Amino acid sequence: MYFSQSDFDKEQQLIYTYLFSNELVKAKDLIYSDYLASKDESRKVIGYVYLSFYYSMIKDRRERAEILNQAELIAQKTKNPLDNAYVNYGYAGYFMESSDDELFLNFFNKSFNTFSKSPNENFMLTLLYFLKQMYNSDFSGYYKTRDYAIKTGNPVLISWSLSRLGNSCLDEFIRSGHKKDIDAAVSFYNQSYQYAKLIKEPAAREKSFMVYYINYSYALNLVTPKQYEKAMELNALAEKVINDNKTLEKYRSDVYGNIGFTYEGMKNYKKAEEFYLKAYQYYDANNYYKLINKIAVFENLSNIYQKQNDFKKALTYEKKIKDIIKDDGKKRLSNNVGIMKLFYNAEQKNQQITELGKRQILYIVIIILIIVAGVSLYYTFNNKYELNKKNIALLEAEQKILVIQQERLKKHALAISLRLDYKNNFIKGLKSRMNDKTETSLDKIWKEDLLNENEFNEIQNIVEKVHPDFFKSLASKSTAKLSNLDMKYAAYIYMNMDNQQIANILKADPNTVRVAKYRLKQKMGLGKNDDLRSFIQNMDL
């Protein structure tokens, strides 16, 4: 059995702390001095993997891919399962950023399975769960993440895991409205603050404080009774931390967005507008992983202008949302093409190394041919047979990767098309009402903003172009006749949207979405313990 025991590797944990607090120079120096300079090949693998995350933070994807390839070559030589687990962790992070669902899950599962079978690897299991949370905001393992972090005794990981657990409870409160969820969120935020005070590295400690201020201040706008004054105090503390540490500048937009949200809750729309505009001023699209976070900056402004009946400005920011969605689709397509090229080049290099070794073997075989013709003939045929097997396996692997890429791009194209279709309809509606001289009711706009039955035909056409048998298959599996509204909900579920996202798009109450999904589940003949999302996403098309 092989042991890495990341729980006891203080240098490795310090590298993570430096990356967490954006002290990139310190992280890089420690990686080179304690890992890449080591004579231990397994330690070099760990160093290269963390170096790949360093290049992720400075936005150098090409260098990151090269570094991971070097780590993989060493792991192939050592044949140490934990070395491969580190490499798979690095690749999981790489494909998470490129939103490649299948490859991310493939490498994540390989890494997690190996580390979970090894003793004293709670540190690495916590980092893997952090990756899973960033990949999927609906990830249900927040409590497990906290439990793994607590076993490490590392206050950075514990504080961070508690913050994310609080965010999960807060999201659940927004969906459910249950008091126990908001109380749990506040409790976890306060626990995260207590562990933040135990962090020795100043920069990491200050960042953890800032995260606490931002999260807790947002929650105070939702508790009953509202605590706007305390929320403002916490926002001021978060801003002070950023002013004192310029490496945290990217969070300034979040702080101003929080302040705007507090003023909006107080119905001081002018002040809310002022700080939403400040959030927009400091907005940097490169600092956000998820499309929904990018859109939130512009939706805040759109919403506040609608509340002030300034539909012209609201329309401006709705158009910006539409542009963000378009750009995101183009970037993802470009990234996936780039990924395929990078890994094709890496495979070519690996194949060249393999071929060089085969040539050396061939020279030996030629010498042996001179001495023993019969034996050499046997080895020649045997080598050709093995080479053919490897070439066939390589071609099959490349074909599988291409199929996975094409399927993922199809799904993403479907999501982008539906979102753009919705925004186009909404913008047209706003334009017509702005041209109407009569007084415009905001409530009426939201009600009429819902997609009607005729518009569903357009959605159906989009879905059927990507998956022609989707609706046919859905109808054949149902026990009752499905309405256009049922089909529409099924399309959104197929795109992996949660209740809140569907409610936001349709401008409907989340409870309405839950009831509609429950009725759809009954029509599909599913039992109480059956999952509607899994059923729809795993249908044979």
mmCIF file of C-alpha atoms in Angstrom, residues 19-305:
data_model
loop_
_atom_site.group_PDB
_atom_site.id
_atom_site.type_symbol
_atom_site.label_atom_id
_atom_site.label_comp_id
_atom_site.label_asym_id
_atom_site.label_seq_id
_atom_site.Cartn_x
_atom_site.Cartn_y
_atom_site.Cartn_z
ATOM 1 C CA LEU A 19 -3.100 29.938 -3.131
ATOM 2 C CA PHE A 20 -6.272 30.518 -1.081
ATOM 3 C CA SER A 21 -5.075 33.954 0.004
ATOM 4 C CA ASN A 22 -3.748 34.793 -3.494
ATOM 5 C CA GLU A 23 -0.115 34.960 -2.283
ATOM 6 C CA LEU A 24 1.018 33.464 -5.559
ATOM 7 C CA VAL A 25 4.733 34.284 -5.331
ATOM 8 C CA LYS A 26 5.018 32.524 -1.964
ATOM 9 C CA ALA A 27 3.109 29.527 -3.314
ATOM 10 C CA LYS A 28 5.321 29.219 -6.382
ATOM 11 C CA ASP A 29 8.552 29.555 -4.392
ATOM 12 C CA LEU A 30 7.494 26.821 -1.952
ATOM 13 C CA ILE A 31 6.443 24.511 -4.802
ATOM 14 C CA TYR A 32 9.860 24.813 -6.479
ATOM 15 C CA SER A 33 11.991 24.671 -3.327
ATOM 16 C CA ASP A 34 10.255 21.829 -1.462
ATOM 17 C CA TYR A 35 8.653 19.752 -4.215
ATOM 18 C CA LEU A 36 10.092 20.175 -7.710
ATOM 19 C CA ALA A 37 13.652 20.216 -6.323
ATOM 20 C CA SER A 38 13.012 16.998 -4.395
ATOM 21 C CA LYS A 39 14.618 13.694 -5.402
ATOM 22 C CA ASP A 40 11.362 11.943 -4.507
ATOM 23 C CA GLU A 41 9.405 11.499 -7.763
ATOM 24 C CA SER A 42 6.053 11.294 -5.954
ATOM 25 C CA ARG A 43 6.750 14.639 -4.290
ATOM 26 C CA LYS A 44 7.434 16.138 -7.720
ATOM 27 C CA VAL A 45 4.015 14.951 -8.896
ATOM 28 C CA ILE A 46 2.355 16.809 -6.003
ATOM 29 C CA GLY A 47 4.397 19.918 -6.816
ATOM 30 C CA TYR A 48 3.413 19.896 -10.489
ATOM 31 C CA VAL A 49 -0.265 19.454 -9.629
ATOM 32 C CA TYR A 50 -0.252 22.469 -7.296
ATOM 33 C CA LEU A 51 1.734 24.406 -9.884
ATOM 34 C CA SER A 52 -1.103 23.717 -12.331
ATOM 35 C CA PHE A 53 -3.499 25.478 -9.930
ATOM 36 C CA TYR A 54 -1.036 28.383 -9.738
ATOM 37 C CA TYR A 55 -1.241 28.709 -13.541
ATOM 38 C CA SER A 56 -5.013 28.507 -13.278
ATOM 39 C CA MET A 57 -5.010 31.575 -11.040
ATOM 40 C CA ILE A 58 -2.862 33.576 -13.486
ATOM 41 C CA LYS A 59 -5.123 32.470 -16.385
ATOM 42 C CA ASP A 60 -2.489 30.495 -18.320
ATOM 43 C CA ARG A 61 -4.400 27.420 -19.526
ATOM 44 C CA ARG A 62 -1.775 26.289 -22.004
ATOM 45 C CA GLU A 63 1.015 26.194 -19.409
ATOM 46 C CA ARG A 64 -1.381 24.486 -16.986
ATOM 47 C CA ALA A 65 -2.010 21.692 -19.495
ATOM 48 C CA GLU A 66 1.743 21.241 -20.064
ATOM 49 C CA ILE A 67 2.406 21.043 -16.318
ATOM 50 C CA LEU A 68 -0.292 18.405 -15.837
ATOM 51 C CA ASN A 69 1.199 16.401 -18.691
ATOM 52 C CA GLN A 70 4.589 16.416 -16.932
ATOM 53 C CA ALA A 71 2.947 15.225 -13.702
ATOM 54 C CA GLU A 72 1.210 12.428 -15.603
ATOM 55 C CA LEU A 73 4.464 11.218 -17.194
ATOM 56 C CA ILE A 74 6.126 10.914 -13.774
ATOM 57 C CA ALA A 75 3.080 9.130 -12.322
ATOM 58 C CA GLN A 76 3.223 6.622 -15.174
ATOM 59 C CA LYS A 77 6.805 5.795 -14.230
ATOM 60 C CA THR A 78 6.254 5.529 -10.459
ATOM 61 C CA LYS A 79 3.084 3.425 -10.851
ATOM 62 C CA ASN A 80 2.033 4.823 -7.464
ATOM 63 C CA PRO A 81 -1.804 4.949 -7.252
ATOM 64 C CA LEU A 82 -1.695 8.091 -5.098
ATOM 65 C CA ASP A 83 0.476 9.849 -7.686
ATOM 66 C CA ASN A 84 -2.225 9.106 -10.246
ATOM 67 C CA ALA A 85 -4.863 10.340 -7.768
ATOM 68 C CA TYR A 86 -3.078 13.708 -7.543
ATOM 69 C CA VAL A 87 -2.834 13.919 -11.336
ATOM 70 C CA ASN A 88 -6.544 13.106 -11.664
ATOM 71 C CA TYR A 89 -7.306 15.834 -9.097
ATOM 72 C CA GLY A 90 -5.373 18.298 -11.261
ATOM 73 C CA TYR A 91 -7.239 17.246 -14.409
ATOM 74 C CA ALA A 92 -10.587 17.469 -12.571
ATOM 75 C CA GLY A 93 -9.813 21.111 -11.748
ATOM 76 C CA TYR A 94 -8.782 21.740 -15.344
ATOM 77 C CA PHE A 95 -11.980 20.346 -16.848
ATOM 78 C CA MET A 96 -14.167 21.979 -14.198
ATOM 79 C CA GLU A 97 -13.033 25.406 -15.413
ATOM 80 C CA SER A 98 -13.764 24.458 -19.011
ATOM 81 C CA SER A 99 -17.245 23.183 -17.979
ATOM 82 C CA ASP A 100 -16.562 19.762 -19.447
ATOM 83 C CA ASP A 101 -18.998 17.769 -17.325
ATOM 84 C CA GLU A 102 -18.147 14.222 -18.397
ATOM 85 C CA LEU A 103 -14.359 14.583 -18.197
ATOM 86 C CA PHE A 104 -14.563 16.464 -14.890
ATOM 87 C CA LEU A 105 -16.639 13.702 -13.303
ATOM 88 C CA ASN A 106 -14.402 11.004 -14.772
ATOM 89 C CA PHE A 107 -11.201 12.431 -13.267
ATOM 90 C CA PHE A 108 -12.923 13.498 -10.023
ATOM 91 C CA ASN A 109 -14.285 10.010 -9.366
ATOM 92 C CA LYS A 110 -10.938 8.338 -10.079
ATOM 93 C CA SER A 111 -9.125 10.673 -7.696
ATOM 94 C CA PHE A 112 -11.775 10.499 -4.975
ATOM 95 C CA ASN A 113 -11.967 6.695 -5.057
ATOM 96 C CA THR A 114 -8.212 6.345 -4.560
ATOM 97 C CA PHE A 115 -7.875 8.930 -1.779
ATOM 98 C CA SER A 116 -10.956 7.613 0.061
ATOM 99 C CA LYS A 117 -9.303 4.168 0.307
ATOM 100 C CA SER A 118 -6.075 5.582 1.771
ATOM 101 C CA PRO A 119 -5.524 6.612 5.416
ATOM 102 C CA ASN A 120 -5.011 10.225 6.540
ATOM 103 C CA GLU A 121 -6.125 11.810 3.249
ATOM 104 C CA ASN A 122 -8.906 14.006 4.665
ATOM 105 C CA PHE A 123 -7.094 17.101 3.400
ATOM 106 C CA MET A 124 -7.212 15.942 -0.235
ATOM 107 C CA LEU A 125 -10.796 14.666 0.116
ATOM 108 C CA THR A 126 -11.815 18.124 1.360
ATOM 109 C CA LEU A 127 -10.157 19.794 -1.639
ATOM 110 C CA LEU A 128 -11.912 17.379 -3.994
ATOM 111 C CA TYR A 129 -15.277 18.202 -2.415
ATOM 112 C CA PHE A 130 -14.501 21.916 -2.799
ATOM 113 C CA LEU A 131 -14.022 21.252 -6.519
ATOM 114 C CA LYS A 132 -17.331 19.385 -6.669
ATOM 115 C CA GLN A 133 -19.112 22.323 -5.025
ATOM 116 C CA MET A 134 -17.654 24.778 -7.523
ATOM 117 C CA TYR A 135 -18.700 22.460 -10.346
ATOM 118 C CA ASN A 136 -22.258 21.976 -9.097
ATOM 119 C CA SER A 137 -23.947 24.458 -6.746
ATOM 120 C CA ASP A 138 -26.646 21.815 -6.082
ATOM 121 C CA PHE A 139 -24.041 19.400 -4.716
ATOM 122 C CA SER A 140 -25.429 17.738 -1.585
ATOM 123 C CA GLY A 141 -22.143 16.860 0.149
ATOM 124 C CA TYR A 142 -21.616 20.093 2.102
ATOM 125 C CA TYR A 143 -21.867 18.318 5.475
ATOM 126 C CA LYS A 144 -19.367 15.666 4.351
ATOM 127 C CA THR A 145 -17.004 18.437 3.252
ATOM 128 C CA ARG A 146 -17.183 19.977 6.722
ATOM 129 C CA ASP A 147 -16.600 16.582 8.369
ATOM 130 C CA TYR A 148 -13.505 15.898 6.235
ATOM 131 C CA ALA A 149 -12.183 19.420 6.926
ATOM 132 C CA ILE A 150 -12.635 19.045 10.692
ATOM 133 C CA LYS A 151 -10.638 15.787 10.616
ATOM 134 C CA THR A 152 -7.697 17.675 9.085
ATOM 135 C CA GLY A 153 -7.617 20.198 11.942
ATOM 136 C CA ASN A 154 -6.746 22.862 9.337
ATOM 137 C CA PRO A 155 -8.603 26.104 10.290
ATOM 138 C CA VAL A 156 -8.472 27.439 6.713
ATOM 139 C CA LEU A 157 -10.311 24.406 5.368
ATOM 140 C CA ILE A 158 -12.716 24.241 8.310
ATOM 141 C CA SER A 159 -13.680 27.927 8.084
ATOM 142 C CA TRP A 160 -14.096 27.716 4.311
ATOM 143 C CA SER A 161 -16.199 24.533 4.500
ATOM 144 C CA LEU A 162 -18.480 26.097 7.127
ATOM 145 C CA SER A 163 -18.938 29.201 4.961
ATOM 146 C CA ARG A 164 -20.008 27.056 2.031
ATOM 147 C CA LEU A 165 -22.284 24.989 4.236
ATOM 148 C CA GLY A 166 -23.904 28.253 5.368
ATOM 149 C CA ASN A 167 -24.373 29.288 1.735
ATOM 150 C CA SER A 168 -26.047 25.955 1.022
ATOM 151 C CA CYS A 169 -28.514 26.480 3.888
ATOM 152 C CA LEU A 170 -29.153 30.054 2.723
ATOM 153 C CA ASP A 171 -29.966 28.818 -0.789
ATOM 154 C CA GLU A 172 -32.333 26.270 0.722
ATOM 155 C CA PHE A 173 -34.042 29.047 2.729
ATOM 156 C CA ILE A 174 -34.533 31.100 -0.448
ATOM 157 C CA ARG A 175 -36.203 28.064 -2.022
ATOM 158 C CA SER A 176 -38.215 26.878 0.987
ATOM 159 C CA GLY A 177 -38.749 29.936 3.193
ATOM 160 C CA HIS A 178 -38.293 27.726 6.287
ATOM 161 C CA LYS A 179 -36.894 29.547 9.328
ATOM 162 C CA LYS A 180 -34.740 26.563 10.313
ATOM 163 C CA ASP A 181 -32.709 26.985 7.107
ATOM 164 C CA ILE A 182 -31.860 30.669 7.681
ATOM 165 C CA ASP A 183 -31.065 29.915 11.353
ATOM 166 C CA ALA A 184 -28.709 27.119 10.272
ATOM 167 C CA ALA A 185 -27.004 29.437 7.748
ATOM 168 C CA VAL A 186 -26.376 32.102 10.406
ATOM 169 C CA SER A 187 -25.050 29.461 12.819
ATOM 170 C CA PHE A 188 -22.581 28.068 10.276
ATOM 171 C CA TYR A 189 -21.395 31.571 9.315
ATOM 172 C CA ASN A 190 -20.651 32.356 12.972
ATOM 173 C CA GLN A 191 -18.790 29.044 13.361
ATOM 174 C CA SER A 192 -16.701 29.871 10.288
ATOM 175 C CA TYR A 193 -15.712 33.170 11.917
ATOM 176 C CA GLN A 194 -14.504 31.404 15.075
ATOM 177 C CA TYR A 195 -12.232 29.115 13.027
ATOM 178 C CA ALA A 196 -11.046 32.061 10.908
ATOM 179 C CA LYS A 197 -9.621 33.610 14.078
ATOM 180 C CA LEU A 198 -7.385 30.509 14.466
ATOM 181 C CA ILE A 199 -5.677 30.913 11.069
ATOM 182 C CA LYS A 200 -2.001 31.821 11.515
ATOM 183 C CA GLU A 201 -1.266 33.242 8.056
ATOM 184 C CA PRO A 202 -2.452 36.914 8.104
ATOM 185 C CA ALA A 203 -3.578 37.112 4.462
ATOM 186 C CA ALA A 204 -5.611 33.890 4.677
ATOM 187 C CA ARG A 205 -7.112 35.004 7.991
ATOM 188 C CA GLU A 206 -8.178 38.383 6.566
ATOM 189 C CA LYS A 207 -9.727 36.764 3.509
ATOM 190 C CA SER A 208 -11.714 34.394 5.728
ATOM 191 C CA PHE A 209 -12.938 37.367 7.776
ATOM 192 C CA MET A 210 -14.000 39.152 4.600
ATOM 193 C CA VAL A 211 -15.915 36.090 3.358
ATOM 194 C CA TYR A 212 -17.703 35.946 6.718
ATOM 195 C CA TYR A 213 -18.649 39.644 6.530
ATOM 196 C CA ILE A 214 -20.035 39.274 2.997
ATOM 197 C CA ASN A 215 -22.021 36.096 3.712
ATOM 198 C CA TYR A 216 -23.414 37.171 7.083
ATOM 199 C CA SER A 217 -24.397 40.665 5.903
ATOM 200 C CA TYR A 218 -26.383 39.151 3.036
ATOM 201 C CA ALA A 219 -28.169 36.759 5.413
ATOM 202 C CA LEU A 220 -29.148 39.620 7.748
ATOM 203 C CA ASN A 221 -31.251 41.085 4.932
ATOM 204 C CA LEU A 222 -33.338 37.901 4.908
ATOM 205 C CA VAL A 223 -33.828 37.131 8.609
ATOM 206 C CA THR A 224 -36.939 38.171 10.504
ATOM 207 C CA PRO A 225 -36.866 40.870 11.709
ATOM 208 C CA LYS A 226 -34.471 42.382 9.165
ATOM 209 C CA GLN A 227 -31.163 43.685 10.561
ATOM 210 C CA TYR A 228 -30.199 46.295 7.986
ATOM 211 C CA GLU A 229 -28.019 48.388 10.327
ATOM 212 C CA LYS A 230 -25.848 45.423 11.353
ATOM 213 C CA ALA A 231 -25.652 44.339 7.706
ATOM 214 C CA MET A 232 -24.254 47.767 6.810
ATOM 215 C CA GLU A 233 -21.632 47.491 9.581
ATOM 216 C CA LEU A 234 -20.450 44.146 8.235
ATOM 217 C CA ASN A 235 -20.307 45.485 4.666
ATOM 218 C CA ALA A 236 -18.113 48.345 5.917
ATOM 219 C CA LEU A 237 -15.758 45.833 7.581
ATOM 220 C CA ALA A 238 -15.538 43.802 4.361
ATOM 221 C CA GLU A 239 -14.694 46.947 2.384
ATOM 222 C CA LYS A 240 -11.969 47.850 4.894
ATOM 223 C CA VAL A 241 -10.341 44.419 4.493
ATOM 224 C CA ILE A 242 -10.273 44.910 0.717
ATOM 225 C CA ASN A 243 -8.813 48.420 1.084
ATOM 226 C CA ASP A 244 -6.009 46.986 3.252
ATOM 227 C CA ASN A 245 -5.284 44.028 0.963
ATOM 228 C CA LYS A 246 -5.310 44.702 -2.783
ATOM 229 C CA THR A 247 -5.157 40.981 -3.618
ATOM 230 C CA LEU A 248 -8.829 40.879 -2.543
ATOM 231 C CA GLU A 249 -9.855 43.644 -4.932
ATOM 232 C CA LYS A 250 -11.908 41.226 -7.046
ATOM 233 C CA TYR A 251 -14.425 40.932 -4.182
ATOM 234 C CA ARG A 252 -15.230 44.663 -4.173
ATOM 235 C CA SER A 253 -18.049 44.132 -6.659
ATOM 236 C CA ASP A 254 -19.623 41.576 -4.275
ATOM 237 C CA VAL A 255 -19.459 44.002 -1.334
ATOM 238 C CA TYR A 256 -21.092 46.843 -3.285
ATOM 239 C CA GLY A 257 -23.729 44.447 -4.579
ATOM 240 C CA ASN A 258 -24.441 43.490 -0.950
ATOM 241 C CA ILE A 259 -24.803 47.130 0.078
ATOM 242 C CA GLY A 260 -27.152 47.753 -2.838
ATOM 243 C CA PHE A 261 -29.210 44.721 -1.790
ATOM 244 C CA THR A 262 -29.514 46.116 1.757
ATOM 245 C CA TYR A 263 -30.693 49.518 0.475
ATOM 246 C CA GLU A 264 -33.140 47.774 -1.847
ATOM 247 C CA GLY A 265 -34.582 45.916 1.148
ATOM 248 C CA MET A 266 -34.970 49.283 2.883
ATOM 249 C CA LYS A 267 -36.809 50.499 -0.268
ATOM 250 C CA ASN A 268 -34.191 53.222 -0.747
ATOM 251 C CA TYR A 269 -33.987 52.579 -4.485
ATOM 252 C CA LYS A 270 -31.782 55.563 -5.296
ATOM 253 C CA LYS A 271 -29.092 54.392 -2.893
ATOM 254 C CA ALA A 272 -29.502 50.834 -4.119
ATOM 255 C CA GLU A 273 -28.990 52.072 -7.683
ATOM 256 C CA GLU A 274 -25.838 53.955 -6.594
ATOM 257 C CA PHE A 275 -24.167 50.858 -5.145
ATOM 258 C CA TYR A 276 -25.367 48.501 -7.864
ATOM 259 C CA LEU A 277 -23.655 50.871 -10.305
ATOM 260 C CA LYS A 278 -20.491 50.710 -8.182
ATOM 261 C CA ALA A 279 -20.677 46.924 -8.277
ATOM 262 C CA TYR A 280 -20.973 47.176 -12.058
ATOM 263 C CA GLN A 281 -17.980 49.545 -12.168
ATOM 264 C CA TYR A 282 -15.756 46.983 -10.406
ATOM 265 C CA TYR A 283 -17.301 43.979 -12.150
ATOM 266 C CA ASP A 284 -14.715 41.742 -13.822
ATOM 267 C CA ALA A 285 -16.120 38.815 -15.815
ATOM 268 C CA ASN A 286 -12.819 36.919 -15.442
ATOM 269 C CA ASN A 287 -13.336 36.659 -11.678
ATOM 270 C CA TYR A 288 -16.505 34.569 -11.954
ATOM 271 C CA TYR A 289 -16.751 30.853 -12.692
ATOM 272 C CA LYS A 290 -20.478 30.593 -13.206
ATOM 273 C CA LEU A 291 -22.716 32.314 -15.722
ATOM 274 C CA ILE A 292 -25.352 33.010 -13.049
ATOM 275 C CA ASN A 293 -22.852 35.130 -11.041
ATOM 276 C CA LYS A 294 -22.072 37.247 -14.086
ATOM 277 C CA ILE A 295 -25.734 37.769 -14.853
ATOM 278 C CA ALA A 296 -26.564 38.745 -11.239
ATOM 279 C CA VAL A 297 -24.570 42.001 -11.520
ATOM 280 C CA PHE A 298 -26.709 43.132 -14.444
ATOM 281 C CA GLU A 299 -30.002 41.722 -13.199
ATOM 282 C CA ASN A 300 -29.678 43.782 -10.004
ATOM 283 C CA LEU A 301 -29.515 46.943 -12.098
ATOM 284 C CA SER A 302 -32.316 45.812 -14.393
ATOM 285 C CA ASN A 303 -34.561 45.044 -11.412
ATOM 286 C CA ILE A 304 -33.879 48.309 -9.593
ATOM 287 C CA TYR A 305 -34.639 50.361 -12.727
#
